[in-house]
Coordinates of C-alpha atoms and ligand atoms in Angstrom, one line a residue:
X1 CA 77.7 215.7 114.7
X2 CA 80.9 217.7 114.5
X3 CA 83.9 217.0 116.6
X4 CA 86.0 220.2 117.0
X5 CA 89.2 220.2 119.0
X6 CA 90.3 223.6 117.9
X7 CA 89.2 226.8 119.7
X8 CA 89.1 229.1 116.7
X9 CA 87.1 226.6 114.7
X10 CA 84.7 226.1 117.6
X11 CA 84.2 229.9 117.7
X12 CA 83.5 230.1 114.0
X13 CA 81.2 227.2 114.0
X14 CA 79.0 228.6 116.9
X15 CA 79.1 232.1 115.4
X16 CA 77.7 230.7 112.1
X17 CA 74.9 229.0 114.0
X18 CA 74.1 232.2 116.0
X19 CA 74.1 234.2 112.8
X20 CA 71.5 231.9 111.3
X21 CA 69.3 232.7 114.3
X22 CA 69.8 229.5 116.3
X23 CA 70.1 229.4 120.1
X24 CA 73.1 227.6 121.5
X25 CA 73.1 225.3 124.5
X26 CA 76.3 224.2 126.2
X27 CA 76.8 221.1 128.4
X28 CA 80.3 221.3 129.9
X29 CA 81.7 217.9 131.0
X30 CA 85.0 216.3 131.8
X31 CA 84.1 213.2 129.8
X32 CA 83.9 209.6 130.9
X33 CA 80.2 210.1 130.2
X34 CA 77.4 208.4 132.1
X35 CA 73.6 208.7 132.2
X36 CA 73.9 211.8 134.4
X37 CA 75.6 213.7 131.6
X38 CA 73.3 212.3 129.0
X39 CA 70.3 213.6 131.0
X40 CA 71.8 217.1 130.8
X41 CA 72.0 216.7 127.0
X42 CA 68.4 215.5 126.9
X43 CA 67.2 218.4 128.9
X44 CA 69.2 220.7 126.6
X45 CA 67.0 219.5 123.7
X46 CA 64.0 221.1 125.4
X47 CA 65.4 224.6 125.1
X48 CA 68.3 225.1 122.7
X49 CA 68.3 224.7 118.9
X50 CA 72.0 223.7 118.8
X51 CA 73.6 221.6 121.5
X52 CA 77.3 221.6 122.2
X53 CA 78.9 219.2 124.7
X54 CA 82.4 220.1 125.8
X55 CA 84.8 217.4 127.0
X56 CA 87.8 218.7 128.8
X57 CA 89.5 217.3 131.8
X58 CA 90.5 220.6 133.4
X59 CA 93.8 220.3 135.1
X60 CA 93.3 223.7 136.9
X61 CA 90.5 222.3 139.0
X62 CA 92.4 219.3 140.4
X63 CA 94.1 220.2 143.7
X64 CA 95.5 216.6 143.7
X65 CA 97.9 215.6 140.9
X66 CA 97.2 211.8 141.3
X67 CA 93.5 212.4 141.1
X68 CA 94.0 214.2 137.8
X69 CA 96.2 211.4 136.5
X70 CA 93.7 208.7 137.6
X71 CA 90.7 210.6 136.3
X72 CA 88.9 208.3 133.8
X73 CA 89.3 209.3 130.1
X74 CA 87.4 207.7 127.3
X75 CA 87.0 210.2 124.4
X76 CA 86.2 207.6 121.8
X77 CA 83.3 206.0 123.6
X78 CA 82.1 209.4 124.8
X79 CA 81.8 210.5 121.2
X80 CA 79.9 207.3 120.4
X81 CA 77.5 208.1 123.2
X82 CA 76.9 211.6 122.0
X83 CA 76.5 210.7 118.4
X84 CA 73.1 211.7 117.2
X85 CA 72.1 213.5 120.4
X86 CA 74.2 216.6 120.1
X87 CA 75.4 218.9 117.3
X88 CA 79.0 219.5 118.2
X89 CA 81.6 218.0 120.6
X90 CA 84.2 220.5 121.7
X91 CA 87.2 218.7 122.9
X92 CA 90.2 221.1 123.2
X93 CA 93.7 220.1 124.0
X94 CA 95.1 221.1 127.4
X95 CA 97.9 223.3 126.0
X96 CA 95.4 225.2 123.8
X97 CA 93.1 225.9 126.7
X98 CA 96.0 226.9 128.9
X99 CA 98.7 228.2 126.6
X100 CA 100.4 229.8 129.6
X101 CA 100.2 229.4 133.4
X102 CA 97.0 231.1 134.6
X103 CA 97.6 234.0 136.8
X104 CA 94.0 235.0 137.4
X105 CA 92.4 234.1 140.7
X106 CA 88.8 234.7 141.6
X107 CA 87.5 235.0 145.1
X108 CA 83.9 233.9 145.6
X109 CA 83.8 234.7 149.3
X110 CA 81.3 232.9 151.5
X111 CA 80.1 230.5 148.8
X112 CA 83.4 228.7 148.6
X113 CA 84.4 229.0 152.2
X114 CA 83.1 225.6 153.2
X115 CA 82.8 222.0 151.9
X116 CA 84.4 221.6 148.5
X117 CA 85.9 225.1 148.7
X118 CA 87.5 224.3 152.0
X119 CA 88.7 220.7 151.3
X120 CA 89.8 221.3 147.8
X121 CA 91.9 224.5 147.8
X122 CA 92.1 226.0 144.4
X123 CA 89.4 223.8 142.9
X124 CA 86.8 226.4 142.4
X125 CA 89.2 228.9 141.0
X126 CA 90.0 226.2 138.4
X127 CA 86.3 225.6 137.8
X128 CA 85.6 229.3 137.4
X129 CA 88.5 229.7 135.0
X130 CA 87.5 226.9 132.7
X131 CA 83.8 227.7 132.7
X132 CA 84.7 231.4 131.9
X133 CA 86.8 230.2 129.0
X134 CA 84.1 227.9 127.7
X135 CA 81.5 230.6 128.0
X136 CA 83.7 233.0 126.1
X137 CA 84.5 230.6 123.3
X138 CA 81.0 229.2 122.8
X139 CA 79.0 232.2 123.9
X140 CA 76.0 229.9 124.7
X141 CA 72.4 231.2 125.4
X142 CA 71.9 228.3 127.8
X143 CA 74.2 226.1 129.9
X144 CA 73.4 223.0 131.8
X145 CA 75.0 221.9 135.1
X146 CA 74.1 219.1 137.5
X147 CA 72.8 219.4 141.1
X148 CA 75.4 216.7 141.8
X149 CA 77.9 219.6 142.2
X150 CA 75.6 221.8 144.2
X151 CA 78.2 224.3 145.4
X152 CA 79.7 224.5 141.9
X153 CA 76.4 225.6 140.5
X154 CA 76.1 228.3 143.1
X155 CA 79.5 229.6 142.1
X156 CA 78.8 229.5 138.4
X157 CA 75.6 231.3 138.9
X158 CA 77.5 234.0 140.7
X159 CA 80.2 234.1 138.0
X160 CA 77.5 234.4 135.3
X161 CA 75.8 237.3 137.2
X162 CA 78.9 239.2 138.3
X163 CA 80.7 239.0 134.9
X164 CA 77.4 239.6 133.0
X165 CA 77.7 236.6 130.7
X166 CA 74.0 236.7 130.4
X167 CA 73.6 233.0 130.0
X168 CA 70.5 231.2 131.3
X169 CA 71.8 228.5 133.6
X170 CA 69.8 225.3 134.2
X171 CA 70.5 223.1 137.2
X172 CA 69.5 219.5 136.5
X173 CA 68.6 216.9 139.1
X174 CA 71.0 214.2 140.3
X175 CA 70.8 211.0 138.3
X176 CA 71.3 207.9 140.5
X177 CA 71.9 204.2 140.0
X178 CA 68.9 202.0 140.9
X179 CA 70.2 201.6 144.5
X180 CA 70.7 205.3 145.0
X181 CA 74.4 205.8 144.3
X182 CA 74.9 209.1 142.5
X183 CA 76.3 208.6 139.1
X184 CA 79.9 209.8 138.7
X185 CA 82.7 209.3 136.3
X186 CA 84.8 208.3 139.3
X187 CA 82.5 205.3 140.0
X188 CA 84.2 203.5 137.1
X189 CA 87.3 203.2 139.4
X190 CA 85.3 201.4 142.2
X191 CA 85.7 197.6 142.4
X192 CA 82.6 195.6 143.4
X193 CA 83.2 195.8 147.1
X194 CA 84.0 199.5 147.0
X195 CA 80.9 200.1 144.9
X196 CA 78.9 198.6 147.7
X197 CA 80.7 200.6 150.4
X198 CA 80.2 203.8 148.5
X199 CA 76.4 203.5 149.0
X200 CA 76.9 204.7 152.5
X201 CA 77.1 208.3 151.2
X202 CA 73.6 208.1 149.8
X203 CA 72.2 206.2 152.8
X204 CA 73.7 208.7 155.2
X205 CA 72.0 211.5 153.3
X206 CA 68.7 209.7 153.4
X207 CA 69.0 208.9 157.1
X208 CA 70.0 212.4 158.0
X209 CA 67.0 213.8 155.9
X210 CA 64.6 211.6 157.7
X211 CA 65.9 212.5 161.1
X212 CA 65.9 216.2 160.4
X213 CA 62.4 216.1 159.1
X214 CA 61.3 214.3 162.3
X215 CA 62.9 217.2 164.4
X216 CA 66.2 215.7 165.4
X217 CA 68.7 218.5 166.0
X218 CA 71.4 219.3 163.4
X219 CA 74.1 218.6 166.1
X220 CA 72.8 215.1 166.8
X221 CA 72.3 214.3 163.2
X222 CA 75.9 215.3 162.4
X223 CA 77.2 213.4 165.3
X224 CA 75.3 210.2 164.2
X225 CA 76.6 210.4 160.7
X226 CA 80.1 210.9 161.8
X227 CA 79.7 207.9 164.1
X228 CA 78.3 205.7 161.4
X229 CA 81.3 206.4 159.2
X230 CA 83.7 205.8 162.0
X231 CA 82.1 202.3 162.4
X232 CA 82.2 201.5 158.6
X233 CA 85.2 200.0 157.0
X234 CA 87.1 201.1 153.9
X235 CA 85.3 204.4 153.7
X236 CA 86.3 207.8 155.1
X237 CA 84.1 210.8 155.6
X238 CA 85.6 214.1 154.7
X239 CA 82.7 216.2 155.6
X240 CA 78.9 216.0 156.1
X241 CA 77.4 219.5 156.2
X242 CA 73.9 220.9 156.3
X243 CA 74.0 224.3 154.5
X244 CA 71.7 227.0 153.3
X245 CA 71.0 226.8 149.6
X246 CA 72.0 230.4 148.7
X247 CA 75.4 231.0 150.2
X248 CA 76.2 227.4 151.2
X249 CA 76.8 228.5 154.8
X250 CA 76.6 225.7 157.4
X251 CA 73.4 225.7 159.4
X252 CA 73.4 224.9 163.1
X253 CA 69.6 225.2 163.6
X254 CA 67.0 224.7 160.9
X255 CA 64.5 227.1 162.4
X256 CA 63.6 229.8 159.9
X257 CA 64.8 227.9 156.9
X258 CA 62.4 226.7 154.1
X259 CA 65.1 224.5 152.5
X260 CA 68.6 223.3 153.2
X261 CA 71.1 221.2 151.3
X262 CA 72.8 218.2 152.9
X263 CA 76.2 217.7 151.4
X264 CA 78.6 214.8 151.9
X265 CA 82.1 214.0 150.6
X266 CA 84.6 211.3 151.4
X267 CA 86.9 208.6 150.1
X268 CA 86.5 204.9 149.2
X269 CA 90.0 203.8 148.8
X270 CA 91.7 206.7 147.0
X271 CA 88.5 207.6 145.1
X272 CA 86.8 210.8 146.2
X273 CA 83.0 210.9 145.9
X274 CA 80.5 213.6 146.7
X275 CA 76.7 213.6 146.9
X276 CA 74.0 215.9 148.2
X277 CA 70.2 216.1 148.7
X278 CA 67.8 219.0 149.1
X279 CA 65.6 219.1 152.1
X280 CA 62.3 221.0 152.0
X281 CA 61.2 222.1 155.4
X282 CA 57.6 222.7 156.3
X283 CA 56.0 225.5 158.3
X284 CA 56.6 223.7 161.6
X285 CA 60.3 224.3 161.4
X286 CA 59.9 228.1 161.4
Ligands
AMP301 P1 81.8 216.3 135.3 O1 82.0 215.6 134.0 O2 81.8 215.3 136.4 O3 82.5 217.5 135.5 O4 80.2 216.7 135.2 C1 79.8 217.5 134.1 C2 78.4 218.0 134.5 O5 77.6 216.9 134.7 C3 78.4 218.8 135.8 O6 77.5 219.9 135.7 C4 77.9 217.8 136.8 O7 77.2 218.4 137.9 C5 76.9 217.0 136.0 N1 76.7 215.7 136.6 C6 77.7 214.8 137.0 N2 77.1 213.7 137.5 C7 75.8 213.9 137.5 C8 74.7 213.1 138.0 N3 74.8 212.0 138.6 N4 73.5 213.6 137.8 C9 73.3 214.9 137.2 N5 74.3 215.6 136.7 C10 75.6 215.1 136.9

């Protein structure tokens, strides 16, 4: 496994592989790797000949400086985890990825109007910037992203289509801890009690799904979730939304929808967590 921090060398390395007829798979990450990331790498083995994992904590996507400062970093152990399961780790320096202040802004319209786009101004612009840079440097045939960041995937899909990157994107399912907590690099910052409290996000999604499938209205379900968070201690709900899976528009009535995505975000202490679940609706809801 090669570890390449330099952009020009990463380009040359991938170019060589491409010239020898190999397909390239890219798994972009911000490091502090967990099983969720490793499952993306595993899935990459099913399609690509050569697998590249990028590790880059992208300052442009943090709308909160403290969050960026506190974001867990563990390059050495990440490299150990990847050893033998990927072909190249691309770990560029920040000043090489951003040699000057970025001026480019991208507007994704409706897709980013709600949820993460609303509560983290500038976040998706930073995501779009870094993903575009990675796509241009690596020029992968395939790229893997997690359903954990559902809205992010929708945006990258749009980016890929509108800018004609021509990459096949794969959305991998959410990997959870045994008790249901969605794996996240930020979970490392939770103490035992916070770890327990954080489960409420997953439980809320489950409870909401069950109620919606039984026919409870969107309005009541949202009210109940807000209420359960108001009662809980040491946890703060930022949003709970039921949205369509294409444009991520909030839905107020499930009639006519075949599927929806339930998205949740909030804080345990100063640690921001997100989660979501897909809801498949049967004929009765039409
Ligand atoms: P991150 O390092 O958090 O930026 O995540 C890198 C990639 O891993 C993104 O595409 C995430 O959606 C994905 N990812 C993060 N957590 C999980 C998880 N628990 N299950 C599946 N994919 C994940």
